[in-house]
CSV table of C-alpha atoms in Angstrom, one decimal:
chain,number,residue,atom,x,y,z
U,1,MET,CA,37.3,-37.8,60.6
U,2,ALA,CA,40.3,-35.7,60.8
U,3,ASP,CA,40.6,-33.6,64.0
U,4,LEU,CA,40.5,-29.6,63.9
U,5,GLN,CA,44.2,-29.4,64.5
U,6,SER,CA,45.3,-31.5,61.5
U,7,ILE,CA,43.3,-29.6,59.1
U,8,LYS,CA,44.7,-26.3,60.1
U,9,ASN,CA,48.1,-28.0,59.9
U,10,ARG,CA,47.5,-29.1,56.3
U,11,TYR,CA,45.7,-26.0,54.9
U,12,GLY,CA,48.1,-23.5,56.7
U,13,ILE,CA,45.1,-22.1,58.7
U,14,ILE,CA,46.5,-19.9,61.4
U,15,GLY,CA,44.3,-18.9,64.6
U,16,ASN,CA,41.9,-19.8,67.6
U,17,PHE,CA,39.3,-17.6,67.0
U,18,PRO,CA,36.0,-19.3,68.3
U,19,VAL,CA,33.6,-18.5,65.4
U,20,LEU,CA,36.8,-19.9,62.9
U,21,ASN,CA,37.2,-23.0,64.7
U,22,ARG,CA,33.2,-23.2,64.4
U,23,ALA,CA,33.3,-22.8,60.7
U,24,LEU,CA,36.1,-25.5,60.4
U,25,GLU,CA,34.4,-28.0,62.5
U,26,LYS,CA,31.0,-27.5,60.8
U,27,ALA,CA,33.1,-27.9,57.1
U,28,ILE,CA,34.6,-31.4,58.6
U,29,GLN,CA,31.0,-32.4,59.9
U,30,VAL,CA,29.2,-32.3,56.6
U,31,ALA,CA,31.8,-33.3,54.1
U,32,PRO,CA,30.9,-36.9,54.3
U,33,THR,CA,27.4,-36.2,53.4
U,34,ASP,CA,26.3,-34.7,50.0
U,35,ILE,CA,24.5,-31.6,51.4
U,36,SER,CA,24.7,-28.3,49.8
U,37,VAL,CA,26.7,-25.7,51.7
U,38,LEU,CA,27.0,-21.9,51.3
U,39,VAL,CA,30.0,-20.1,52.8
U,40,ILE,CA,29.2,-16.5,53.8
U,41,GLY,CA,32.0,-13.9,54.4
U,42,GLU,CA,34.0,-10.7,53.4
U,43,SER,CA,36.4,-10.7,50.9
U,44,GLY,CA,39.6,-11.9,51.6
U,45,VAL,CA,38.5,-13.9,54.7
U,46,GLY,CA,39.8,-17.3,53.2
U,47,LYS,CA,36.5,-18.9,52.3
U,48,GLU,CA,38.1,-20.9,49.7
U,49,PHE,CA,39.4,-23.2,52.3
U,50,ILE,CA,35.9,-24.4,53.2
U,51,PRO,CA,35.2,-26.0,50.1
U,52,LYS,CA,38.9,-27.7,49.9
U,53,ILE,CA,38.3,-28.9,53.3
U,54,ILE,CA,34.8,-30.4,52.3
U,55,HIS,CA,35.9,-31.9,49.2
U,56,SER,CA,39.1,-33.8,50.8
U,57,GLU,CA,37.2,-35.3,53.6
U,58,SER,CA,34.5,-36.4,51.4
U,59,ARG,CA,34.0,-39.7,49.4
U,60,ARG,CA,34.3,-37.6,46.4
U,61,LYS,CA,38.1,-36.7,46.8
U,62,HIS,CA,39.5,-38.7,44.1
U,63,GLN,CA,37.0,-37.1,41.7
U,64,PRO,CA,37.3,-33.7,40.2
U,65,TYR,CA,37.1,-30.4,42.2
U,66,ILE,CA,36.4,-27.6,40.1
U,67,VAL,CA,36.4,-23.9,41.2
U,68,VAL,CA,34.3,-21.5,39.2
U,69,ASN,CA,34.6,-17.7,40.0
U,70,CYS,CA,30.9,-16.7,38.9
U,71,GLY,CA,31.7,-12.8,39.1
U,72,ALA,CA,34.5,-13.2,36.6
U,73,ILE,CA,32.8,-15.2,33.5
U,74,PRO,CA,30.9,-12.8,31.0
U,75,GLU,CA,27.1,-13.0,31.2
U,76,GLY,CA,26.6,-14.4,27.9
U,77,THR,CA,29.3,-16.9,28.3
U,78,ILE,CA,28.4,-18.3,31.8
U,79,ASP,CA,25.6,-20.7,30.9
U,80,SER,CA,28.0,-22.4,28.2
U,81,GLU,CA,31.0,-22.5,30.7
U,82,LEU,CA,28.9,-24.1,33.5
U,83,PHE,CA,26.5,-26.4,31.2
U,84,GLY,CA,28.6,-26.9,28.1
U,85,HIS,CA,27.1,-25.7,24.4
U,86,GLU,CA,26.6,-27.8,21.3
U,87,LYS,CA,28.3,-26.8,18.1
U,88,GLY,CA,26.6,-24.2,16.2
U,89,ALA,CA,24.8,-22.9,19.2
U,90,PHE,CA,26.0,-19.7,19.1
U,91,THR,CA,28.4,-17.6,17.0
U,92,GLY,CA,32.3,-18.9,17.8
U,93,ALA,CA,30.8,-22.1,18.8
U,94,THR,CA,32.5,-24.2,16.4
U,95,SER,CA,32.7,-27.7,18.2
U,96,THR,CA,30.7,-29.3,20.8
U,97,ARG,CA,32.1,-28.6,24.8
U,98,LYS,CA,31.6,-30.0,28.1
U,99,GLY,CA,30.5,-27.7,30.7
U,100,TYR,CA,31.9,-27.6,34.4
U,101,PHE,CA,28.9,-29.9,35.6
U,102,GLU,CA,29.6,-32.5,32.7
U,103,VAL,CA,33.3,-32.8,33.5
U,104,ALA,CA,33.1,-32.7,37.2
U,105,ASP,CA,30.6,-35.4,37.5
U,106,GLY,CA,31.1,-37.2,40.8
U,107,GLY,CA,33.0,-34.5,42.3
U,108,THR,CA,32.6,-31.3,43.7
U,109,ILE,CA,32.3,-27.8,42.2
U,110,PHE,CA,32.9,-24.7,44.6
U,111,LEU,CA,30.9,-21.5,43.0
U,112,ASP,CA,32.7,-18.4,44.1
U,113,GLU,CA,30.8,-15.4,44.0
U,114,VAL,CA,27.5,-17.2,43.4
U,115,GLY,CA,25.7,-13.8,44.1
U,116,GLU,CA,26.7,-12.4,40.8
U,117,LEU,CA,25.0,-15.0,39.0
U,118,PRO,CA,22.4,-14.1,36.3
U,119,LEU,CA,18.5,-14.9,36.8
U,120,GLN,CA,18.6,-17.0,33.7
U,121,THR,CA,21.6,-18.9,34.8
U,122,GLN,CA,20.1,-19.3,38.5
U,123,VAL,CA,17.1,-21.2,37.0
U,124,ARG,CA,19.5,-23.7,35.4
U,125,LEU,CA,21.2,-24.0,38.7
U,126,LEU,CA,18.6,-24.9,40.5
U,127,ARG,CA,17.3,-27.6,38.3
U,128,VAL,CA,20.4,-29.2,38.6
U,129,LEU,CA,20.4,-28.7,42.6
U,130,GLU,CA,16.7,-30.2,42.4
U,131,SER,CA,17.0,-33.0,40.3
U,132,GLY,CA,20.6,-33.6,38.9
U,133,GLU,CA,19.9,-32.8,35.6
U,134,PHE,CA,20.8,-30.0,33.1
U,135,MET,CA,20.6,-29.2,29.2
U,136,LYS,CA,23.8,-28.0,27.0
U,137,VAL,CA,23.3,-24.7,25.3
U,138,GLY,CA,21.6,-25.3,21.8
U,139,SER,CA,20.5,-28.7,22.9
U,140,SER,CA,17.4,-30.3,23.7
U,141,GLN,CA,18.6,-33.5,25.3
U,142,VAL,CA,18.6,-33.8,29.2
U,143,GLN,CA,22.0,-34.9,30.8
U,144,LYS,CA,22.4,-36.2,34.2
U,145,THR,CA,25.0,-35.0,36.9
U,146,ASN,CA,26.1,-36.3,40.2
U,147,VAL,CA,28.0,-33.1,41.5
U,148,ARG,CA,28.2,-31.6,45.1
U,149,ILE,CA,27.9,-28.0,45.3
U,150,VAL,CA,29.4,-25.5,47.6
U,151,ALA,CA,29.1,-22.0,47.3
U,152,ALA,CA,30.5,-18.7,48.5
U,153,THR,CA,29.5,-15.1,48.6
U,154,ASN,CA,30.3,-11.7,50.2
U,155,VAL,CA,26.9,-10.4,48.9
U,156,ASN,CA,24.1,-9.7,51.6
U,157,MET,CA,21.9,-12.2,50.1
U,158,MET,CA,18.5,-11.6,51.7
U,159,LYS,CA,18.9,-8.0,50.2
U,160,ALA,CA,20.0,-9.4,46.9
U,161,ILE,CA,16.5,-11.5,47.3
U,162,THR,CA,14.5,-8.4,48.1
U,163,ASP,CA,16.2,-6.5,45.3
U,164,GLY,CA,15.0,-9.1,42.7
U,165,ARG,CA,18.9,-9.8,41.9
U,166,PHE,CA,18.7,-13.7,43.3
U,167,ARG,CA,16.2,-16.1,43.4
U,168,GLU,CA,14.6,-17.0,47.1
U,169,ASP,CA,14.0,-20.8,46.3
U,170,LEU,CA,18.0,-21.3,44.9
U,171,TYR,CA,18.8,-19.4,47.7
U,172,TYR,CA,17.3,-21.9,50.2
U,173,ARG,CA,18.6,-24.7,48.2
U,174,LEU,CA,22.1,-23.8,48.4
U,175,ASN,CA,21.8,-22.6,52.0
U,176,THR,CA,21.1,-26.1,53.6
U,177,VAL,CA,24.2,-25.4,55.6
U,178,GLN,CA,25.5,-22.1,56.2
U,179,ILE,CA,29.1,-21.7,57.4
U,180,ASP,CA,30.2,-18.1,58.4
U,181,MET,CA,33.9,-16.8,58.1
U,182,PRO,CA,34.5,-14.0,60.4
U,183,PRO,CA,36.2,-11.0,59.3
U,184,LEU,CA,40.0,-10.6,60.6
U,185,ARG,CA,38.9,-7.1,62.7
U,186,GLU,CA,36.9,-9.4,65.0
U,187,ARG,CA,40.2,-12.0,65.5
U,188,LYS,CA,42.5,-9.5,67.5
U,189,GLY,CA,44.1,-12.4,69.1
U,190,ASP,CA,44.8,-14.3,65.7
U,191,ILE,CA,46.3,-11.1,64.0
U,192,HIS,CA,49.8,-11.4,65.5
U,193,LEU,CA,50.2,-14.8,65.1
U,194,LEU,CA,48.9,-14.3,61.2
U,195,PHE,CA,51.8,-11.7,61.0
U,196,ARG,CA,54.2,-14.0,62.3
U,197,LYS,CA,53.5,-16.6,60.0
U,198,PHE,CA,53.5,-14.5,56.6
U,199,ALA,CA,56.7,-13.1,58.1
U,200,ILE,CA,58.5,-16.6,58.5
U,201,ASP,CA,57.3,-17.5,54.8
U,202,PHE,CA,58.4,-14.4,53.0
U,203,ALA,CA,61.5,-14.3,54.7
U,204,GLU,CA,62.2,-17.7,53.6
U,205,LYS,CA,60.8,-16.7,50.1
U,206,TYR,CA,63.0,-13.7,49.5
U,207,ARG,CA,65.8,-15.1,51.8
U,208,MET,CA,65.7,-11.8,54.1
U,209,PRO,CA,65.6,-11.5,57.8
U,210,GLU,CA,62.2,-12.1,59.5
U,211,LEU,CA,60.2,-8.8,60.4
U,212,LYS,CA,59.5,-8.7,64.2
U,213,LEU,CA,56.7,-6.3,65.9
U,214,SER,CA,57.1,-4.4,68.7
U,215,ASP,CA,54.6,-4.2,71.0
U,216,ASP,CA,53.2,-1.0,70.0
U,217,ALA,CA,53.0,-2.1,66.6
U,218,VAL,CA,51.1,-5.2,67.7
U,219,SER,CA,48.5,-2.8,69.3
U,220,TYR,CA,48.0,-0.8,66.2
U,221,LEU,CA,47.3,-4.2,64.1
U,222,GLU,CA,44.8,-5.2,66.7
U,223,ASN,CA,42.9,-2.0,66.3
U,224,TYR,CA,43.2,-1.7,63.0
U,225,SER,CA,40.1,-2.8,61.0
U,226,PHE,CA,41.3,-4.3,58.0
U,227,PRO,CA,38.8,-3.9,55.3
U,228,GLY,CA,40.8,-6.2,53.3
U,229,ASN,CA,40.9,-8.7,56.2
U,230,VAL,CA,43.5,-11.7,55.8
U,231,ARG,CA,44.8,-10.8,52.3
U,232,GLN,CA,45.3,-7.6,53.1
U,233,LEU,CA,47.4,-8.4,56.0
U,234,ARG,CA,49.4,-10.7,53.8
U,235,ASN,CA,50.1,-8.4,51.3
U,236,LEU,CA,51.1,-5.8,53.9
U,237,VAL,CA,53.8,-8.2,55.3
U,238,GLU,CA,55.1,-9.0,51.8
U,239,GLN,CA,55.6,-5.5,50.9
U,240,MET,CA,57.2,-4.8,54.1
U,241,THR,CA,59.5,-7.6,54.3
U,242,VAL,CA,60.7,-6.4,50.7
U,243,VAL,CA,60.9,-2.8,51.0
U,244,GLU,CA,61.9,-2.5,54.9
U,245,GLN,CA,65.6,-2.1,55.9
U,246,ASN,CA,64.9,-2.2,59.5
U,247,ARG,CA,63.4,-5.5,60.6
U,248,GLU,CA,61.9,-4.4,64.0
U,249,VAL,CA,59.0,-2.5,62.9
U,250,ASN,CA,57.1,-0.1,65.4
U,251,SER,CA,53.6,1.3,65.1
U,252,VAL,CA,55.1,4.8,63.4
U,253,LYS,CA,56.5,2.5,60.5
U,254,LEU,CA,53.0,0.7,60.2
U,255,ALA,CA,51.3,3.6,60.2
U,256,GLU,CA,53.3,4.8,57.1
U,257,TYR,CA,51.8,1.9,55.3
U,258,ILE,CA,48.2,1.4,56.5
U,259,PRO,CA,46.8,4.9,58.2
U,260,MET,CA,44.0,4.5,60.9
U,261,ASN,CA,42.1,7.2,58.3
U,262,ALA,CA,42.8,5.4,55.4
U,263,ASN,CA,40.0,3.0,55.9
U,264,LEU,CA,37.0,5.1,56.5
U,265,PRO,CA,33.8,4.0,54.6
U,266,ALA,CA,32.5,6.5,51.9
U,267,VAL,CA,29.1,8.1,52.2
U,268,VAL,CA,27.4,7.1,49.4
U,269,GLN,CA,23.6,8.6,48.8
U,270,LYS,CA,20.9,5.6,48.2
U,271,SER,CA,17.4,6.0,46.7
U,272,ASN,CA,14.8,5.1,49.2
U,273,SER,CA,12.5,4.2,46.3
U,274,GLY,CA,11.6,0.8,46.3
U,275,ASN,CA,9.5,1.0,43.2
U,276,SER,CA,10.8,-1.9,41.0
U,277,GLY,CA,8.4,-0.7,38.3
U,278,SER,CA,10.7,2.4,37.8
U,279,ASP,CA,10.9,4.2,34.5
U,280,PHE,CA,15.1,3.7,34.2
U,281,SER,CA,15.9,0.0,34.4
U,282,SER,CA,19.9,0.5,34.1
U,283,GLU,CA,22.1,3.3,34.7
U,284,ARG,CA,22.5,3.7,31.0
U,285,GLU,CA,18.9,4.6,30.8
U,286,ILE,CA,19.4,7.1,33.9
U,287,MET,CA,22.5,8.5,32.2
U,288,TYR,CA,20.5,9.2,29.1
U,289,LYS,CA,17.7,10.7,30.8
U,290,ILE,CA,20.2,13.2,32.8
U,291,LEU,CA,22.0,14.4,29.6
U,292,PHE,CA,19.0,15.0,27.5
U,293,ASP,CA,17.3,16.9,30.1
U,294,MET,CA,20.9,19.4,30.0
U,295,ARG,CA,20.9,19.5,26.2
U,296,SER,CA,17.3,20.4,25.9
U,297,ASP,CA,17.7,22.9,28.2
U,298,ILE,CA,20.7,24.7,26.5
U,299,ASN,CA,18.6,24.2,23.4
U,300,ASP,CA,15.7,26.3,24.8
U,301,LEU,CA,18.1,28.7,26.0
U,302,LYS,CA,19.7,29.2,22.5
U,303,SER,CA,16.0,29.8,21.1
U,304,LEU,CA,15.4,32.4,24.2
U,305,THR,CA,18.3,34.4,23.4
U,306,SER,CA,17.7,34.3,19.8
U,307,GLU,CA,14.3,35.6,20.0
U,308,LEU,CA,15.5,38.4,22.3
U,309,ILE,CA,17.9,39.4,19.6
U,310,LYS,CA,15.2,39.6,16.9
U,311,ASN,CA,12.2,41.1,18.8
U,312,ARG,CA,13.8,43.7,21.0
U,313,GLY,CA,17.0,45.0,19.6
U,314,ASN,CA,20.2,46.2,21.4
U,315,SER,CA,18.5,49.1,22.9
U,316,ASP,CA,16.4,46.8,25.2
U,317,LEU,CA,18.9,44.4,26.2
U,318,SER,CA,20.6,44.9,29.7
U,319,SER,CA,24.5,44.2,30.3
U,320,GLN,CA,23.6,41.0,31.8
U,321,GLU,CA,21.6,39.3,28.8
U,322,LYS,CA,24.0,40.8,26.6
U,323,ASN,CA,27.0,38.6,28.2
U,324,LEU,CA,24.8,35.8,28.2
U,325,ILE,CA,24.3,35.9,24.2
U,326,ASN,CA,27.9,36.9,23.8
U,327,ARG,CA,29.0,33.7,25.8
U,328,ILE,CA,26.6,31.4,24.0
U,329,TYR,CA,26.9,32.2,20.4
U,330,THR,CA,31.0,33.4,20.1
U,331,PRO,CA,32.9,30.8,18.7
U,332,GLU,CA,35.0,30.3,21.9
U,333,ALA,CA,31.7,29.1,23.7
U,334,GLN,CA,31.0,26.7,20.3
U,335,THR,CA,33.2,23.9,21.5
U,336,SER,CA,34.0,21.2,18.8
U,337,ASN,CA,34.2,18.5,21.9
U,338,PRO,CA,31.2,16.4,21.7
U,339,ASN,CA,31.3,15.4,25.2
U,340,SER,CA,30.7,18.9,26.3
U,341,LEU,CA,27.5,20.3,27.3
U,342,LEU,CA,28.1,23.5,25.6
U,343,TYR,CA,28.5,21.2,22.2
U,344,PHE,CA,26.1,22.6,19.7
U,345,GLU,CA,25.7,20.0,16.9
U,346,ASN,CA,25.8,21.2,13.4
U,347,ASN,CA,26.5,18.9,10.3
U,348,HIS,CA,27.7,21.5,8.3
U,349,GLN,CA,31.2,21.9,9.0
U,350,ASN,CA,32.3,23.2,6.1
U,351,GLU,CA,30.2,26.4,5.9
U,352,VAL,CA,31.2,29.7,7.3
U,353,HIS,CA,29.3,31.1,10.5
U,354,HIS,CA,29.5,34.6,11.5
U,355,PRO,CA,28.4,34.8,14.8
U,356,THR,CA,26.5,37.7,16.2
U,357,ILE,CA,28.5,39.8,18.6
U,358,ILE,CA,26.7,42.2,20.8
U,359,SER,CA,28.5,45.6,21.7
U,360,ASP,CA,27.6,48.0,24.4
U,361,ASP,CA,27.0,50.8,21.3
U,362,ASP,CA,23.2,51.7,22.2
U,363,ASN,CA,23.2,53.0,18.4
U,364,HIS,CA,23.2,49.5,17.0
U,365,HIS,CA,20.0,47.1,16.4
U,366,TYR,CA,19.5,43.8,15.8
U,367,ASN,CA,16.5,44.0,13.1
U,368,ASP,CA,18.8,42.1,10.3
U,369,VAL,CA,19.7,39.1,12.3
U,370,GLU,CA,19.2,35.9,10.5
U,371,ASP,CA,17.1,32.8,11.9
U,372,ILE,CA,19.0,30.8,14.2
U,373,GLU,CA,18.1,26.8,13.5
U,374,ILE,CA,18.0,24.8,17.1
U,375,GLU,CA,18.6,21.5,16.2
U,376,GLU,CA,17.2,18.5,18.7
U,377,ALA,CA,19.5,16.5,20.6
U,378,LYS,CA,20.7,13.3,19.1
U,379,PRO,CA,21.8,10.0,21.0
U,380,GLU,CA,24.9,9.7,18.8
U,381,SER,CA,26.4,12.9,19.8
U,382,LEU,CA,26.3,12.3,23.8
U,383,SER,CA,29.3,10.4,23.7
U,384,LEU,CA,27.9,8.1,26.6
U,385,GLN,CA,30.8,5.6,26.0
U,386,ASN,CA,33.1,8.3,27.3
U,387,ASN,CA,31.2,9.2,30.2
U,388,GLU,CA,30.4,5.7,31.3
U,389,LYS,CA,34.5,5.0,31.0
U,390,ASP,CA,35.1,8.3,33.3
U,391,LEU,CA,32.6,7.0,35.8
U,392,ILE,CA,34.3,3.5,36.4
U,393,ILE,CA,37.8,5.3,36.4
U,394,LYS,CA,36.6,7.3,39.0
U,395,ALA,CA,34.8,4.7,41.0
U,396,LEU,CA,37.9,2.6,40.7
U,397,GLU,CA,40.2,5.0,42.0
U,398,LYS,CA,38.2,6.2,44.7
U,399,HIS,CA,38.0,2.5,46.2
U,400,LYS,CA,41.6,2.1,45.4
U,401,GLY,CA,41.0,-0.8,42.9
U,402,ARG,CA,38.4,-2.6,45.0
U,403,ARG,CA,36.0,-3.8,42.4
U,404,ASN,CA,33.0,-5.0,44.6
U,405,LYS,CA,33.2,-1.4,46.4
U,406,ALA,CA,33.2,0.3,43.1
U,407,ALA,CA,30.5,-1.8,41.7
U,408,ASP,CA,28.2,-0.8,44.6
U,409,GLU,CA,29.2,2.7,44.4
U,410,LEU,CA,28.2,2.6,40.6
U,411,GLY,CA,24.9,0.7,41.1
U,412,ILE,CA,25.5,-2.0,39.2
U,413,SER,CA,26.7,-5.8,39.5
U,414,GLN,CA,30.5,-6.6,40.0
U,415,ARG,CA,30.0,-9.1,36.6
U,416,THR,CA,28.9,-5.8,34.9
U,417,LEU,CA,31.9,-4.0,36.1
U,418,TYR,CA,34.2,-6.8,35.0
U,419,ARG,CA,32.8,-6.7,31.5
U,420,LYS,CA,33.3,-2.9,31.3
U,421,ILE,CA,36.6,-2.9,32.7
U,422,LYS,CA,37.6,-5.5,29.8
U,423,GLN,CA,35.4,-3.3,27.3
U,424,TYR,CA,37.3,-0.3,28.2
U,425,ASN,CA,40.6,-1.7,28.6
U,426,LEU,CA,40.9,-0.7,32.3
U,427,GLU,CA,42.7,-4.0,33.6
U,428,ASP,CA,45.8,-2.3,34.3
């Protein structure tokens, strides 16, 4: 069994924080066994090192090691990716394909972002963990596999179980041994060491002088919360290595790159309702409900004003009512943009309409006003796609591109967010 320092040297792991050392020691201890391991930690803490260590120190080290990002594979194809499919199993399945569990037979599979797996796939994974059996998509033949599974997540698994997003029995199967990776903000003594290591690496890579930190800069970094953890620190050092002319970095210069007040958490209002039998099973249905209600209110308002004009006449209308009617029925208010809540559907686009304009002339009456037909709101005209796209863009901008935070803000899974980003071509 390799000692802790040799493992750190082999994988370039910097730091002596006790929780980090304990995580590495547990990985070394469980490596010779076939026990399942669940790695818990925030995004960017280096969870990917644990399965590499476990695989390299196990009897399976000469067999395949496959990394699967469960959050990046579309929900409709993840079963095929993991377990394979038969020819003709679905549209586009022109040939039989092996899945990762078949390819990695005898080796190790690292399931990153395992908390994003759909429930149907969780059932299949549970069967593999319990009996080593699986079936390809579109096949009825049971196949065997001998695979060691290491999983990782940044999701609060107990909350996911409570919310019905993750199976409790699968969680306990995966979590035979749990390894916790500490966030960088708790490793204050390691921050300067990591900075120096990254500074040396990037100075060599870009053939530039190495960055140095002043004492106040070291203190500044140690008091920064690093929401992006080690990944954020590494990107910071790389950026400063290339951009900065002065190789001595102080706290004032650091504040230009990572202001202390730039990482305050956003306040998000969440419903306290725990009713799983809600009338709305998804955010799409909730948006439909809101838009339908608003369109219905506008149609009611138009109907009301039409009745006022026909039954009461100008002499009985107040100036406030006149302004309201003019605002609704004048061409300026009849927008052609279907995304607008002032849009009033009219399929007879070629007909000429003469809107009624109410003036302040008390001698004018409205006995000849023709009937105004009020059409029901139709789902096709709601342009939900545009509204959904705008919400996703705003959430990504708010959280500076951090997709896990944006997904939490929108109340959807990261898998759904990745799919929507591809659907609306928002990769850039």
